[in-house]
Amino acid sequence: MARRRQAVTIKHVAADAGVSLQTVSRVINNEPNVRPVMKDRVQASIDKLGYVPSIAAQRMSGSRSYLILAINDRDRTIADWQTRQGTDWVDQMLFGGMLKCAEYGYRMIFELVDTHNDHVERELGATIAALQPDGVILTPPHSENPVITGFLAKRKIPFARIGSITPGPGIAMTMDDEGSARRATDYLIAAGHRRIGFIAGSDEYNLSNWRIDGWRNAMLLAGFATEGFCVRGDFSYDSGVAATNLLLDLESPPTAIIASNDQMTLAALDTLVKRGLKVPEDVSLISFDNTPVVRFTDPQLTAVDQPIAATFSKAVELLITNGHATDVQQPVVTEGSLIERGSTAPPQCDAAN
């Protein structure tokens, strides 16, 4: 039987570098007051020996757990996974969060919590007790749930609230939903559209209303009508079908439609085709999210690219370096971008337009 290789420990690193265990620990934990030359010597020994710090050992050596907990809505996440329709919100949040955690020697843990559960405080409490994270990232609608935010604040656990600008504890962060909707609307206006419909998301999410505000403000500033051109969906495909039909049944239907997520935009695209309309010749389409599926439609969908990875990366960095939001200008805004593809074009000649 082959001999089991002896694990490299902090003692081996200290001996190789000729320093104390405390010095190695300070270098591993990125603590201040370590001379650069000493830090380089310890890091050279770490690289030479292939030492990998143990989270368990790190936790024992101080008050930190070296864990960041990200929480997402259980029902919506499971529904997205089951439909397998290309939603990559979780992929992007882990992509941004995990890479940034790794830079600081941390790990990211991902958990699902049901916002509507009467026992949400108990459920979250058990998770916090088991993991003892150094920080928590909340996503909508958890970021607007006073039970959850109050629970974390009471226990003095640093947390970031993505998709929330409501005054209160934690670090408020947004992906500039209002600005993104305004830019998408301005893009269509610049192309010559005057009747632009908007399919909004569920009012359970404040960001749905911010996107409406961005669309409406751009339309009003340009002097165009908004009455009847905004229809509420709930981010589902079926609600997108219903909303599109309502817009198309208007006496003067829109020549362009912006939908608040990719699923409702896919529904709009299918509905337009079924009604004998061409995209973008008859109706232009712009989506939010820019998940992988928008590149496999015909035509490919112009979309607002939500900076999910960048936002989570920033959240992790703020929680590790400034967890209690000291001197953090809030809300922290990460701007999205508009990716132009084949679903948008100037409107056809239309006297009513």
C-alpha positions as a Python dict, from the first residue, in 0.01 Angstrom:
ca = {
    (1, 'M'): (0, 0, 0),
    (2, 'A'): (131, 342, -97),
    (3, 'R'): (219, 574, 191),
    (4, 'R'): (-14, 864, 241),
    (5, 'R'): (156, 1192, 160),
    (6, 'Q'): (208, 1409, 466),
    (7, 'A'): (2, 1727, 451),
    (8, 'V'): (189, 2057, 445),
    (9, 'T'): (101, 2262, 751),
    (10, 'I'): (162, 2616, 870),
    (11, 'K'): (449, 2481, 1079),
    (12, 'H'): (629, 2363, 764),
    (13, 'V'): (586, 2706, 607),
    (14, 'A'): (716, 2881, 917),
    (15, 'A'): (1020, 2654, 936),
    (16, 'D'): (1101, 2694, 566),
    (17, 'A'): (1066, 3074, 580),
    (18, 'G'): (1247, 3102, 913),
    (19, 'V'): (966, 3300, 1077),
    (20, 'S'): (718, 3250, 1358),
    (21, 'L'): (381, 3082, 1325),
    (22, 'Q'): (218, 3418, 1405),
    (23, 'T'): (392, 3583, 1109),
    (24, 'V'): (273, 3314, 869),
    (25, 'S'): (-79, 3347, 1007),
    (26, 'R'): (-76, 3725, 955),
    (27, 'V'): (38, 3683, 594),
    (28, 'I'): (-225, 3418, 520),
    (29, 'N'): (-498, 3637, 668),
    (30, 'N'): (-384, 3950, 482),
    (31, 'E'): (-338, 4133, 810),
    (32, 'P'): (-167, 4476, 820),
    (33, 'N'): (171, 4558, 972),
    (34, 'V'): (358, 4282, 790),
    (35, 'R'): (674, 4410, 620),
    (36, 'P'): (671, 4353, 241),
    (37, 'V'): (1001, 4164, 252),
    (38, 'M'): (861, 3931, 520),
    (39, 'K'): (539, 3883, 327),
    (40, 'D'): (735, 3792, 13),
    (41, 'R'): (948, 3542, 207),
    (42, 'V'): (644, 3368, 353),
    (43, 'Q'): (462, 3366, 20),
    (44, 'A'): (765, 3212, -148),
    (45, 'S'): (761, 2927, 105),
    (46, 'I'): (387, 2881, 57),
    (47, 'D'): (436, 2854, -320),
    (48, 'K'): (738, 2628, -284),
    (49, 'L'): (569, 2383, -46),
    (50, 'G'): (227, 2399, -209),
    (51, 'Y'): (62, 2496, 117),
    (52, 'V'): (-315, 2550, 101),
    (53, 'P'): (-466, 2725, 406),
    (54, 'S'): (-740, 2531, 580),
    (55, 'I'): (-1058, 2729, 638),
    (56, 'A'): (-1109, 2535, 960),
    (57, 'A'): (-764, 2638, 1079),
    (58, 'Q'): (-822, 2998, 975),
    (59, 'R'): (-1149, 3007, 1167),
    (60, 'M'): (-979, 2873, 1477),
    (61, 'S'): (-708, 3137, 1459),
    (62, 'G'): (-941, 3436, 1476),
    (63, 'S'): (-1295, 3567, 1477),
    (64, 'R'): (-1353, 3537, 1102),
    (65, 'S'): (-1511, 3241, 924),
    (66, 'Y'): (-1377, 3325, 574),
    (67, 'L'): (-1721, 3249, 431),
    (68, 'I'): (-1958, 3476, 238),
    (69, 'L'): (-2317, 3353, 218),
    (70, 'A'): (-2527, 3436, -89),
    (71, 'I'): (-2903, 3385, -56),
    (72, 'N'): (-3147, 3349, -346),
    (73, 'D'): (-3524, 3301, -361),
    (74, 'R'): (-3604, 2929, -342),
    (75, 'D'): (-3924, 2909, -547),
    (76, 'R'): (-3805, 3120, -840),
    (77, 'T'): (-3461, 2957, -851),
    (78, 'I'): (-3603, 2604, -853),
    (79, 'A'): (-3860, 2704, -1117),
    (80, 'D'): (-3581, 2843, -1338),
    (81, 'W'): (-3374, 2528, -1296),
    (82, 'Q'): (-3671, 2304, -1377),
    (83, 'T'): (-3768, 2487, -1696),
    (84, 'R'): (-3406, 2483, -1822),
    (85, 'Q'): (-3471, 2781, -2046),
    (86, 'G'): (-3132, 2945, -2027),
    (87, 'T'): (-3164, 3163, -1717),
    (88, 'D'): (-2813, 3219, -1584),
    (89, 'W'): (-2869, 3455, -1288),
    (90, 'V'): (-2724, 3201, -1043),
    (91, 'D'): (-2430, 3124, -1274),
    (92, 'Q'): (-2342, 3492, -1300),
    (93, 'M'): (-2378, 3562, -927),
    (94, 'L'): (-2149, 3270, -845),
    (95, 'F'): (-1906, 3365, -1121),
    (96, 'G'): (-1860, 3717, -985),
    (97, 'G'): (-1883, 3627, -618),
    (98, 'M'): (-1664, 3318, -609),
    (99, 'L'): (-1378, 3471, -806),
    (100, 'K'): (-1369, 3778, -582),
    (101, 'C'): (-1387, 3559, -270),
    (102, 'A'): (-1088, 3361, -395),
    (103, 'E'): (-884, 3681, -427),
    (104, 'Y'): (-926, 3737, -53),
    (105, 'G'): (-887, 3375, 57),
    (106, 'Y'): (-1260, 3335, 118),
    (107, 'R'): (-1523, 3087, 1),
    (108, 'M'): (-1878, 3157, -117),
    (109, 'I'): (-2170, 2944, 2),
    (110, 'F'): (-2499, 2953, -192),
    (111, 'E'): (-2831, 2888, -15),
    (112, 'L'): (-3199, 2903, -112),
    (113, 'V'): (-3452, 3061, 125),
    (114, 'D'): (-3827, 3095, 79),
    (115, 'T'): (-3931, 3458, 124),
    (116, 'H'): (-4294, 3364, 181),
    (117, 'N'): (-4220, 3101, 443),
    (118, 'D'): (-4368, 3193, 784),
    (119, 'H'): (-4059, 3033, 933),
    (120, 'V'): (-3806, 3229, 728),
    (121, 'E'): (-3639, 3372, 1039),
    (122, 'R'): (-3593, 3027, 1189),
    (123, 'E'): (-3471, 2887, 858),
    (124, 'L'): (-3223, 3167, 810),
    (125, 'G'): (-3115, 3147, 1173),
    (126, 'A'): (-3023, 2780, 1136),
    (127, 'T'): (-2816, 2858, 827),
    (128, 'I'): (-2637, 3146, 997),
    (129, 'A'): (-2568, 2939, 1308),
    (130, 'A'): (-2423, 2653, 1104),
    (131, 'L'): (-2203, 2862, 874),
    (132, 'Q'): (-2129, 3175, 1080),
    (133, 'P'): (-2055, 3376, 763),
    (134, 'D'): (-1853, 3696, 769),
    (135, 'G'): (-2107, 3855, 536),
    (136, 'V'): (-2434, 3786, 356),
    (137, 'I'): (-2552, 3888, 9),
    (138, 'L'): (-2927, 3922, -33),
    (139, 'T'): (-3097, 3917, -374),
    (140, 'P'): (-3451, 4033, -462),
    (141, 'P'): (-3700, 3990, -306),
    (142, 'H'): (-3501, 3896, 9),
    (143, 'S'): (-3317, 4227, -7),
    (144, 'E'): (-3648, 4406, 55),
    (145, 'N'): (-3777, 4167, 322),
    (146, 'P'): (-3770, 4352, 659),
    (147, 'V'): (-3779, 4023, 851),
    (148, 'I'): (-3456, 3909, 686),
    (149, 'T'): (-3274, 4243, 695),
    (150, 'G'): (-3385, 4303, 1053),
    (151, 'F'): (-3264, 3958, 1156),
    (152, 'L'): (-2916, 4019, 1011),
    (153, 'A'): (-2893, 4372, 1149),
    (154, 'K'): (-2992, 4259, 1499),
    (155, 'R'): (-2711, 4004, 1496),
    (156, 'K'): (-2463, 4259, 1356),
    (157, 'I'): (-2388, 4047, 1050),
    (158, 'P'): (-2264, 4260, 759),
    (159, 'F'): (-2483, 4222, 452),
    (160, 'A'): (-2541, 4367, 106),
    (161, 'R'): (-2889, 4429, -36),
    (162, 'I'): (-2883, 4387, -414),
    (163, 'G'): (-3182, 4547, -587),
    (164, 'S'): (-3269, 4766, -289),
    (165, 'I'): (-3239, 5138, -221),
    (166, 'T'): (-3475, 5146, 76),
    (167, 'P'): (-3314, 5327, 371),
    (168, 'G'): (-3200, 5084, 636),
    (169, 'P'): (-2917, 4859, 749),
    (170, 'G'): (-2681, 4684, 512),
    (171, 'I'): (-2515, 4801, 190),
    (172, 'A'): (-2777, 4903, -68),
    (173, 'M'): (-2680, 4807, -424),
    (174, 'T'): (-2850, 4834, -762),
    (175, 'M'): (-2776, 4742, -1123),
    (176, 'D'): (-2913, 5077, -1242),
    (177, 'D'): (-3246, 4934, -1352),
    (178, 'E'): (-3401, 5275, -1409),
    (179, 'G'): (-3104, 5396, -1612),
    (180, 'S'): (-3096, 5077, -1820),
    (181, 'A'): (-3466, 5106, -1907),
    (182, 'R'): (-3419, 5471, -1995),
    (183, 'R'): (-3123, 5395, -2222),
    (184, 'A'): (-3314, 5115, -2398),
    (185, 'T'): (-3607, 5351, -2455),
    (186, 'D'): (-3381, 5630, -2578),
    (187, 'Y'): (-3221, 5384, -2820),
    (188, 'L'): (-3560, 5305, -2975),
    (189, 'I'): (-3659, 5672, -2983),
    (190, 'A'): (-3336, 5755, -3165),
    (191, 'A'): (-3423, 5485, -3420),
    (192, 'G'): (-3753, 5664, -3491),
    (193, 'H'): (-4003, 5480, -3269),
    (194, 'R'): (-4280, 5682, -3107),
    (195, 'R'): (-4511, 5413, -2970),
    (196, 'I'): (-4300, 5198, -2738),
    (197, 'G'): (-4472, 4940, -2521),
    (198, 'F'): (-4329, 4822, -2191),
    (199, 'I'): (-4393, 4483, -2028),
    (200, 'A'): (-4313, 4527, -1659),
    (201, 'G'): (-4220, 4261, -1406),
    (202, 'S'): (-4385, 4164, -1079),
    (203, 'D'): (-4449, 4446, -834),
    (204, 'E'): (-4305, 4215, -567),
    (205, 'Y'): (-3970, 4350, -687),
    (206, 'N'): (-3896, 4721, -652),
    (207, 'L'): (-3669, 4700, -953),
    (208, 'S'): (-3979, 4635, -1167),
    (209, 'N'): (-4107, 4982, -1082),
    (210, 'W'): (-3765, 5140, -1134),
    (211, 'R'): (-3763, 5002, -1489),
    (212, 'I'): (-4109, 5144, -1550),
    (213, 'D'): (-3985, 5482, -1428),
    (214, 'G'): (-3690, 5472, -1667),
    (215, 'W'): (-3914, 5393, -1965),
    (216, 'R'): (-4181, 5645, -1869),
    (217, 'N'): (-3936, 5928, -1803),
    (218, 'A'): (-3767, 5878, -2140),
    (219, 'M'): (-4103, 5872, -2319),
    (220, 'L'): (-4235, 6183, -2143),
    (221, 'L'): (-3913, 6372, -2201),
    (222, 'A'): (-3947, 6299, -2573),
    (223, 'G'): (-4312, 6409, -2566),
    (224, 'F'): (-4459, 6065, -2641),
    (225, 'A'): (-4767, 5901, -2488),
    (226, 'T'): (-4735, 5633, -2220),
    (227, 'E'): (-5102, 5577, -2132),
    (228, 'G'): (-5196, 5216, -2205),
    (229, 'F'): (-4849, 5123, -2324),
    (230, 'C'): (-4731, 4969, -1995),
    (231, 'V'): (-4862, 4624, -1905),
    (232, 'R'): (-4767, 4433, -1592),
    (233, 'G'): (-4638, 4075, -1611),
    (234, 'D'): (-4475, 3856, -1345),
    (235, 'F'): (-4152, 3757, -1525),
    (236, 'S'): (-4308, 3432, -1650),
    (237, 'Y'): (-4349, 3327, -2014),
    (238, 'D'): (-4728, 3305, -1986),
    (239, 'S'): (-4756, 3655, -1846),
    (240, 'G'): (-4545, 3777, -2136),
    (241, 'V'): (-4790, 3624, -2384),
    (242, 'A'): (-5086, 3792, -2213),
    (243, 'A'): (-4910, 4129, -2193),
    (244, 'T'): (-4804, 4121, -2558),
    (245, 'N'): (-5156, 4046, -2671),
    (246, 'L'): (-5289, 4340, -2470),
    (247, 'L'): (-5038, 4573, -2633),
    (248, 'L'): (-5108, 4444, -2982),
    (249, 'D'): (-5483, 4484, -2931),
    (250, 'L'): (-5449, 4858, -2874),
    (251, 'E'): (-5609, 5080, -3138),
    (252, 'S'): (-5260, 5207, -3224),
    (253, 'P'): (-5030, 4924, -3114),
    (254, 'P'): (-4662, 4983, -3037),
    (255, 'T'): (-4394, 4958, -3304),
    (256, 'A'): (-4146, 4850, -3038),
    (257, 'I'): (-4169, 4660, -2709),
    (258, 'I'): (-3931, 4643, -2414),
    (259, 'A'): (-3985, 4347, -2180),
    (260, 'S'): (-3843, 4326, -1828),
    (261, 'N'): (-3677, 3988, -1864),
    (262, 'D'): (-3581, 3735, -2129),
    (263, 'Q'): (-3866, 3494, -2062),
    (264, 'M'): (-4132, 3759, -2125),
    (265, 'T'): (-3940, 3876, -2433),
    (266, 'L'): (-3935, 3522, -2570),
    (267, 'A'): (-4310, 3513, -2513),
    (268, 'A'): (-4347, 3843, -2698),
    (269, 'L'): (-4141, 3712, -2990),
    (270, 'D'): (-4350, 3394, -3018),
    (271, 'T'): (-4675, 3589, -2987),
    (272, 'L'): (-4575, 3834, -3260),
    (273, 'V'): (-4488, 3549, -3495),
    (274, 'K'): (-4819, 3373, -3425),
    (275, 'R'): (-5003, 3692, -3509),
    (276, 'G'): (-4826, 3721, -3843),
    (277, 'L'): (-4592, 4005, -3744),
    (278, 'K'): (-4222, 4016, -3824),
    (279, 'V'): (-3941, 4119, -3588),
    (280, 'P'): (-3796, 4373, -3634),
    (281, 'E'): (-3976, 4480, -3954),
    (282, 'D'): (-4315, 4524, -3785),
    (283, 'V'): (-4219, 4539, -3417),
    (284, 'S'): (-3878, 4585, -3255),
    (285, 'L'): (-3797, 4397, -2933),
    (286, 'I'): (-3557, 4471, -2647),
    (287, 'S'): (-3511, 4243, -2349),
    (288, 'F'): (-3359, 4264, -2002),
    (289, 'D'): (-3106, 4012, -1864),
    (290, 'N'): (-2915, 3902, -2177),
    (291, 'T'): (-2910, 3536, -2073),
    (292, 'P'): (-2761, 3284, -2322),
    (293, 'V'): (-3099, 3204, -2478),
    (294, 'V'): (-3127, 3547, -2647),
    (295, 'R'): (-2848, 3451, -2885),
    (296, 'F'): (-3035, 3147, -3011),
    (297, 'T'): (-3359, 3316, -3119),
    (298, 'D'): (-3443, 3427, -3471),
    (299, 'P'): (-3364, 3710, -3482),
    (300, 'Q'): (-3118, 3733, -3196),
    (301, 'L'): (-3252, 3966, -2926),
    (302, 'T'): (-3118, 4311, -2850),
    (303, 'A'): (-3091, 4310, -2470),
    (304, 'V'): (-2994, 4506, -2163),
    (305, 'D'): (-2698, 4320, -2017),
    (306, 'Q'): (-2745, 4307, -1642),
    (307, 'P'): (-2405, 4338, -1465),
    (308, 'I'): (-2481, 4053, -1224),
    (309, 'A'): (-2126, 3919, -1194),
    (310, 'A'): (-1976, 4265, -1147),
    (311, 'T'): (-2236, 4354, -884),
    (312, 'F'): (-2172, 4039, -681),
    (313, 'S'): (-1799, 4088, -712),
    (314, 'K'): (-1838, 4438, -571),
    (315, 'A'): (-2067, 4313, -293),
    (316, 'V'): (-1810, 4055, -184),
    (317, 'E'): (-1531, 4311, -186),
    (318, 'L'): (-1732, 4559, 21),
    (319, 'L'): (-1835, 4295, 276),
    (320, 'I'): (-1478, 4177, 323),
    (321, 'T'): (-1312, 4518, 333),
    (322, 'N'): (-1590, 4738, 470),
    (323, 'G'): (-1862, 4507, 595),
    (324, 'H'): (-2053, 4753, 809),
    (325, 'A'): (-2078, 5009, 527),
    (326, 'T'): (-1851, 5265, 691),
    (327, 'D'): (-1776, 5542, 440),
    (328, 'V'): (-1957, 5353, 160),
    (329, 'Q'): (-2150, 5590, -68),
    (330, 'Q'): (-2493, 5434, -108),
    (331, 'P'): (-2662, 5304, -305),
    (332, 'V'): (-2372, 5139, -483),
    (333, 'V'): (-2468, 5146, -852),
    (334, 'T'): (-2327, 4917, -1121),
    (335, 'E'): (-2436, 5021, -1469),
    (336, 'G'): (-2553, 4774, -1731),
    (337, 'S'): (-2510, 4802, -2108),
    (338, 'L'): (-2726, 4758, -2416),
    (339, 'I'): (-2619, 4479, -2652),
    (340, 'E'): (-2746, 4547, -3005),
    (341, 'R'): (-2861, 4250, -3210),
    (342, 'G'): (-3110, 4178, -3485),
    (343, 'S'): (-3442, 4235, -3306),
    (344, 'T'): (-3439, 4614, -3338),
    (345, 'A'): (-3466, 4842, -3641),
    (346, 'P'): (-3624, 5174, -3741),
    (347, 'P'): (-4003, 5152, -3772),
    (348, 'Q'): (-4163, 5106, -4111),
    (349, 'C'): (-4332, 5412, -4261),
    (350, 'D'): (-4648, 5466, -4059),
    (351, 'A'): (-4849, 5785, -4069),
    (352, 'A'): (-4989, 5712, -3725),
    (353, 'N'): (-4641, 5674, -3579),
}
